[in-house]
Coordinates of C-alpha atoms and ligand atoms in Angstrom, one line a residue:
M7 CA 0.2 0.2 -0.2
E8 CA 1.1 3.6 -0.5
S9 CA 1.9 5.7 2.0
V10 CA 2.2 9.4 2.7
T11 CA 5.7 10.4 3.2
E12 CA 6.2 13.6 1.7
P13 CA 5.0 16.6 3.9
V14 CA 1.2 17.3 3.2
K15 CA 0.5 20.7 1.7
R16 CA -2.2 23.0 2.1
A17 CA -4.7 22.7 -0.6
E18 CA -7.8 24.7 -2.0
S19 CA -11.1 22.8 -1.2
G20 CA -11.3 23.2 -4.8
G21 CA -14.3 23.9 -7.3
G22 CA -17.1 26.7 -6.8
G23 CA -18.7 28.3 -4.0
T24 CA -17.8 31.8 -3.1
P25 CA -13.7 31.8 -3.1
G26 CA -12.3 32.3 0.3
L27 CA -15.3 31.3 2.5
A28 CA -14.3 27.6 2.3
F29 CA -14.6 25.9 5.7
D30 CA -11.7 24.3 7.6
F31 CA -12.9 20.9 7.6
G32 CA -9.5 19.4 9.1
E33 CA -10.0 21.8 12.2
N34 CA -13.2 20.2 13.0
W35 CA -12.0 17.0 12.9
D36 CA -9.1 18.0 14.7
H37 CA -11.1 18.8 17.6
Y38 CA -13.3 15.9 17.3
S39 CA -10.5 13.3 17.3
R40 CA -8.7 15.0 20.4
T41 CA -11.9 15.7 22.6
V42 CA -14.6 13.0 21.2
L43 CA -13.3 10.2 19.4
D44 CA -12.6 7.1 21.5
E45 CA -13.3 2.9 21.2
P46 CA -17.2 3.3 21.9
R47 CA -17.3 5.8 18.7
L48 CA -15.1 3.5 16.8
T49 CA -17.4 0.8 17.4
A50 CA -20.4 3.0 16.4
A51 CA -18.6 3.8 13.5
I52 CA -18.0 0.1 12.4
D53 CA -21.4 -0.9 13.0
S54 CA -22.9 1.9 10.7
L55 CA -20.5 0.9 8.1
A56 CA -21.4 -2.6 8.5
G57 CA -25.2 -1.9 8.6
L58 CA -25.2 0.2 5.8
I59 CA -22.7 -1.6 3.3
G60 CA -23.1 -5.1 4.5
P61 CA -20.1 -7.0 6.2
D62 CA -20.2 -9.7 3.4
R63 CA -19.5 -6.7 0.7
L64 CA -16.3 -5.6 2.7
A65 CA -15.0 -8.6 3.7
G66 CA -11.4 -9.4 1.5
A67 CA -12.6 -5.9 -0.6
S68 CA -10.9 -3.0 -1.8
F69 CA -11.8 0.2 -0.4
C70 CA -11.9 3.7 -1.0
D71 CA -12.9 6.5 1.2
V72 CA -13.6 9.6 -0.7
G73 CA -13.3 12.8 1.4
S74 CA -12.1 10.5 4.6
G75 CA -11.9 13.6 7.2
S76 CA -10.4 12.1 10.5
G77 CA -10.1 8.9 8.7
L78 CA -12.8 7.0 11.1
F79 CA -14.5 5.0 8.4
T80 CA -11.7 4.0 6.5
I81 CA -10.3 2.5 10.0
A82 CA -13.7 1.1 10.2
A83 CA -13.3 -0.6 7.0
G84 CA -10.0 -2.1 8.0
K85 CA -11.6 -3.5 11.3
L86 CA -14.5 -5.0 9.0
G87 CA -11.8 -7.2 7.0
V88 CA -11.1 -5.3 3.9
A89 CA -8.1 -6.5 2.2
R90 CA -6.8 -2.6 1.6
A91 CA -8.6 0.7 2.1
L92 CA -7.2 4.1 1.0
G93 CA -8.6 7.3 2.2
F94 CA -8.1 10.6 0.8
D95 CA -9.1 14.0 1.7
V96 CA -8.6 17.8 0.2
N97 CA -7.8 18.9 3.6
P98 CA -4.1 18.4 4.8
T99 CA -5.0 18.7 8.5
G100 CA -7.4 15.9 8.0
V101 CA -4.9 13.6 6.4
E102 CA -2.9 14.5 9.6
V103 CA -5.5 13.5 11.9
A104 CA -6.4 10.2 10.1
H105 CA -2.7 9.2 10.2
R106 CA -2.9 9.9 14.0
N107 CA -6.0 7.8 14.7
L108 CA -4.9 5.0 12.5
E109 CA -2.0 4.9 14.9
R110 CA -3.8 5.4 17.9
F111 CA -6.8 3.0 17.0
A112 CA -5.5 0.4 14.7
P113 CA -1.8 0.1 14.2
E114 CA -1.9 -3.4 13.6
L115 CA -3.7 -2.1 10.3
A116 CA -1.0 0.6 9.1
G117 CA 0.2 -2.1 6.0
R118 CA -3.2 -2.6 4.6
I119 CA -4.7 1.2 4.9
A120 CA -3.1 4.3 3.5
F121 CA -4.2 8.1 3.6
R122 CA -3.4 10.6 0.9
Q123 CA -4.0 14.4 0.3
G124 CA -6.0 15.0 -2.8
S125 CA -9.1 16.3 -4.4
A126 CA -11.9 14.1 -6.0
L127 CA -11.9 17.3 -8.5
D128 CA -8.5 16.6 -9.7
A129 CA -8.9 13.7 -12.3
G130 CA -5.3 13.5 -12.7
F131 CA -4.7 12.4 -9.0
V132 CA -7.8 10.5 -8.9
G133 CA -7.0 8.7 -12.1
T134 CA -3.7 7.5 -10.3
L135 CA -5.4 5.6 -7.6
G136 CA -6.7 2.2 -9.7
R137 CA -10.2 0.7 -8.8
F138 CA -11.9 -0.5 -5.9
D139 CA -14.7 -2.7 -5.0
V140 CA -16.4 -0.2 -2.7
V141 CA -15.8 3.5 -2.9
Y142 CA -17.4 5.4 0.2
A143 CA -18.2 9.2 -0.4
W144 CA -20.3 9.8 3.0
G145 CA -21.0 13.6 3.3
S146 CA -18.0 14.9 1.3
L147 CA -18.9 15.6 -2.6
H148 CA -21.6 18.3 -1.6
H149 CA -18.8 20.3 -0.1
S150 CA -16.5 19.8 -2.9
G151 CA -17.6 23.2 -4.4
S152 CA -18.4 21.0 -8.0
M153 CA -20.7 18.3 -6.7
W154 CA -21.5 16.9 -10.2
P155 CA -18.1 17.2 -11.6
A156 CA -16.5 15.7 -8.5
I157 CA -19.1 12.5 -8.6
E158 CA -18.0 12.2 -12.3
T159 CA -14.5 12.4 -11.5
V160 CA -14.5 9.6 -8.9
A161 CA -17.4 7.1 -10.3
P162 CA -14.5 5.5 -12.5
L163 CA -13.1 4.3 -9.2
V164 CA -15.7 1.8 -8.9
A165 CA -14.8 -1.2 -10.3
P166 CA -17.4 -3.0 -12.8
G167 CA -19.8 -4.8 -10.6
G168 CA -18.7 -2.9 -7.8
V169 CA -20.6 -0.6 -4.8
F170 CA -20.9 3.2 -4.8
V171 CA -22.0 4.5 -1.5
L172 CA -22.8 8.3 -1.6
A173 CA -24.4 10.5 1.3
L174 CA -25.4 13.8 -0.3
Y175 CA -27.6 16.5 1.4
N176 CA -31.4 16.2 0.2
R177 CA -32.8 18.9 -1.8
H178 CA -35.4 20.5 0.3
W179 CA -37.2 24.1 0.0
T180 CA -35.0 25.4 2.9
S181 CA -31.7 24.3 1.2
P182 CA -31.0 27.9 -0.5
I183 CA -31.5 29.3 3.0
W184 CA -29.1 26.7 4.6
T185 CA -26.5 28.2 1.7
L186 CA -26.7 31.8 3.5
I187 CA -26.5 30.4 6.7
K188 CA -23.2 28.9 6.0
I189 CA -22.1 31.8 4.2
L190 CA -22.8 34.4 7.1
Y191 CA -21.3 31.6 9.5
N192 CA -18.1 31.7 7.6
L193 CA -17.9 35.3 7.2
S194 CA -18.4 35.7 10.9
P195 CA -15.4 36.5 13.2
G196 CA -14.7 33.8 15.9
I197 CA -16.6 34.7 18.5
L198 CA -19.5 35.3 16.8
R199 CA -19.4 31.7 15.4
K200 CA -19.4 30.3 19.0
L201 CA -22.6 32.0 19.4
W202 CA -24.0 30.6 15.9
D203 CA -22.8 27.3 17.3
W204 CA -24.8 27.8 20.7
G205 CA -28.0 29.6 19.4
L206 CA -28.6 27.6 16.3
G207 CA -27.1 24.4 17.4
S208 CA -29.9 24.6 20.5
L209 CA -32.6 25.3 17.9
M210 CA -31.6 22.3 15.8
L211 CA -31.6 20.4 19.0
L212 CA -35.0 21.3 19.8
A213 CA -36.0 20.9 15.8
T214 CA -34.4 17.3 15.5
W215 CA -36.5 16.4 18.6
A216 CA -40.0 17.7 17.6
I217 CA -39.4 16.1 14.2
T218 CA -38.0 12.5 15.1
R219 CA -39.1 12.3 18.8
S220 CA -35.5 10.7 19.6
N221 CA -32.8 12.1 21.6
P222 CA -30.7 14.5 19.2
L223 CA -27.6 14.2 21.5
R224 CA -27.5 10.2 20.8
K225 CA -25.6 10.4 17.8
E226 CA -25.3 7.7 15.1
R227 CA -22.2 6.8 12.9
G228 CA -19.7 7.7 16.3
M229 CA -20.1 11.4 15.7
E230 CA -21.2 13.9 18.5
F231 CA -23.8 16.5 18.3
W232 CA -22.0 19.8 18.9
V233 CA -19.1 18.8 16.5
D234 CA -21.7 18.0 13.8
V235 CA -23.6 21.5 14.6
T236 CA -20.1 23.3 13.7
D237 CA -19.8 21.2 10.3
W238 CA -23.3 21.6 9.7
L239 CA -23.5 25.5 10.2
G240 CA -19.9 25.9 8.7
G241 CA -19.6 23.3 5.8
Y242 CA -19.0 25.5 3.0
P243 CA -19.0 25.0 -0.1
Y244 CA -22.7 23.3 0.2
E245 CA -24.7 21.6 -2.5
Y246 CA -27.7 19.2 -2.4
A247 CA -29.6 16.6 -5.0
S248 CA -32.8 15.3 -4.7
V249 CA -33.1 11.3 -5.0
E250 CA -34.5 11.6 -8.4
E251 CA -31.4 13.6 -9.7
V252 CA -29.1 11.3 -8.1
R253 CA -30.9 8.4 -9.9
A254 CA -30.9 9.9 -13.1
R255 CA -27.3 11.5 -13.2
L256 CA -25.7 8.1 -11.9
G257 CA -28.0 6.0 -14.0
A258 CA -26.1 7.9 -16.9
L259 CA -22.8 7.3 -15.5
G260 CA -23.6 3.4 -15.5
F261 CA -24.8 2.9 -12.1
D262 CA -28.3 1.3 -10.6
L263 CA -29.5 2.6 -7.7
L264 CA -30.2 -0.6 -5.4
E265 CA -31.2 1.3 -1.9
V266 CA -32.0 4.7 -0.5
R267 CA -32.0 5.5 3.3
P268 CA -33.6 8.9 3.7
P269 CA -32.5 11.1 6.3
R270 CA -33.9 11.8 10.1
V271 CA -34.5 15.3 9.1
P272 CA -35.7 16.5 5.6
T273 CA -32.2 18.8 5.1
G274 CA -30.0 15.9 6.3
C275 CA -28.1 13.6 3.8
N276 CA -29.8 10.7 1.7
E277 CA -27.6 7.6 1.6
F278 CA -27.6 6.0 -1.6
I279 CA -26.3 2.1 -2.6
L280 CA -25.3 2.1 -6.1
R281 CA -23.8 -0.5 -8.2
R282 CA -21.5 -0.2 -11.3
R283 CA -22.8 -2.0 -14.2
A284 CA -20.7 -4.7 -15.3
A285 CA -20.8 -3.8 -18.8
Ligands
SAM317 C1 -18.5 16.6 6.2 S1 -17.1 15.8 6.0 C2 -17.1 14.1 6.0 C3 -16.1 13.4 6.4 C4 -16.3 11.5 6.4 N1 -16.8 11.4 5.1 C5 -17.4 11.1 7.2 O1 -18.4 10.6 6.9 O2 -17.1 11.5 8.7 C6 -16.5 16.5 4.6 C7 -15.4 16.0 3.8 O3 -15.1 16.1 2.6 C8 -13.8 16.7 2.5 N2 -13.7 17.3 1.0 C9 -14.5 18.2 0.4 N3 -14.1 18.6 -0.7 C10 -12.9 17.5 -1.3 C11 -12.7 17.3 -2.5 N4 -12.9 18.1 -3.4 N5 -12.1 16.1 -2.6 C12 -11.7 15.4 -1.3 N6 -12.1 15.6 0.1 C13 -12.7 16.8 0.1 C14 -13.4 17.9 3.4 O4 -12.1 18.2 3.7 C15 -14.1 16.8 4.5 O5 -13.1 16.4 5.4

């Protein structure tokens, strides 16, 4: 497996969006990994990955994690027995954090797991990565700044007959309002962002409870509510898609939609399981 030996360089988040406003996901992943991530959360991530993709599809497979963030799900795939896993992210801090998490939680997997810095929009980079049985792009490509070109660029990573797992923000009438909130958040100085986190986060907590009637603090995928609030408010560039848009666009790229899991709240992420046609 490849490993990153050269120092990671800071890169642009790439693509569209308003220049200069890109959110630093790496900083949020660093905070999450230092203050929240522990063995039970890793176990929750492993369970969620197995529940979404199925342990049979993962055992012995090759796995690519596109926009790997903290590296949590690349490591989870390793724990579920993939033969090799590659996580890549445009954010250099995220890549550093992922290396740290690998060393901390799964040093025994270091020979089978690699992390690299690179962009899903960089066809030259993506073209060097090869093919994978499972490509997992959870919550990343809608933050690339050019969601559909990013999807088109990484789709060839999926081997014929392989599985493409995508999580993308659902298109909703409030989606343009979220774009505005994220722009304002990223324009705000640090202290004001804390107020946004606290104020809008509390509203989101209440709204999530009102819609789902379940405890919003009990987080899935090993995440944590207040870390997610910062990600939701700050996560820009931001795009979204309806289920039908994904079915049509991915169909044209040679994928069949096998399953869609809707979000708990209407503006959350749809989870798509797609299979690349053999021919
Ligand atoms: C919300 S996080 C999701 C992280 C991870 N997939 C997970 O499920 O926890 C989005 C990630 O996508 C990364 N990202 C954004 N644009 C990208 C691009 N063009 N190429 C690769 N990664 C990108 C961000 O740096 C960030 O780490």
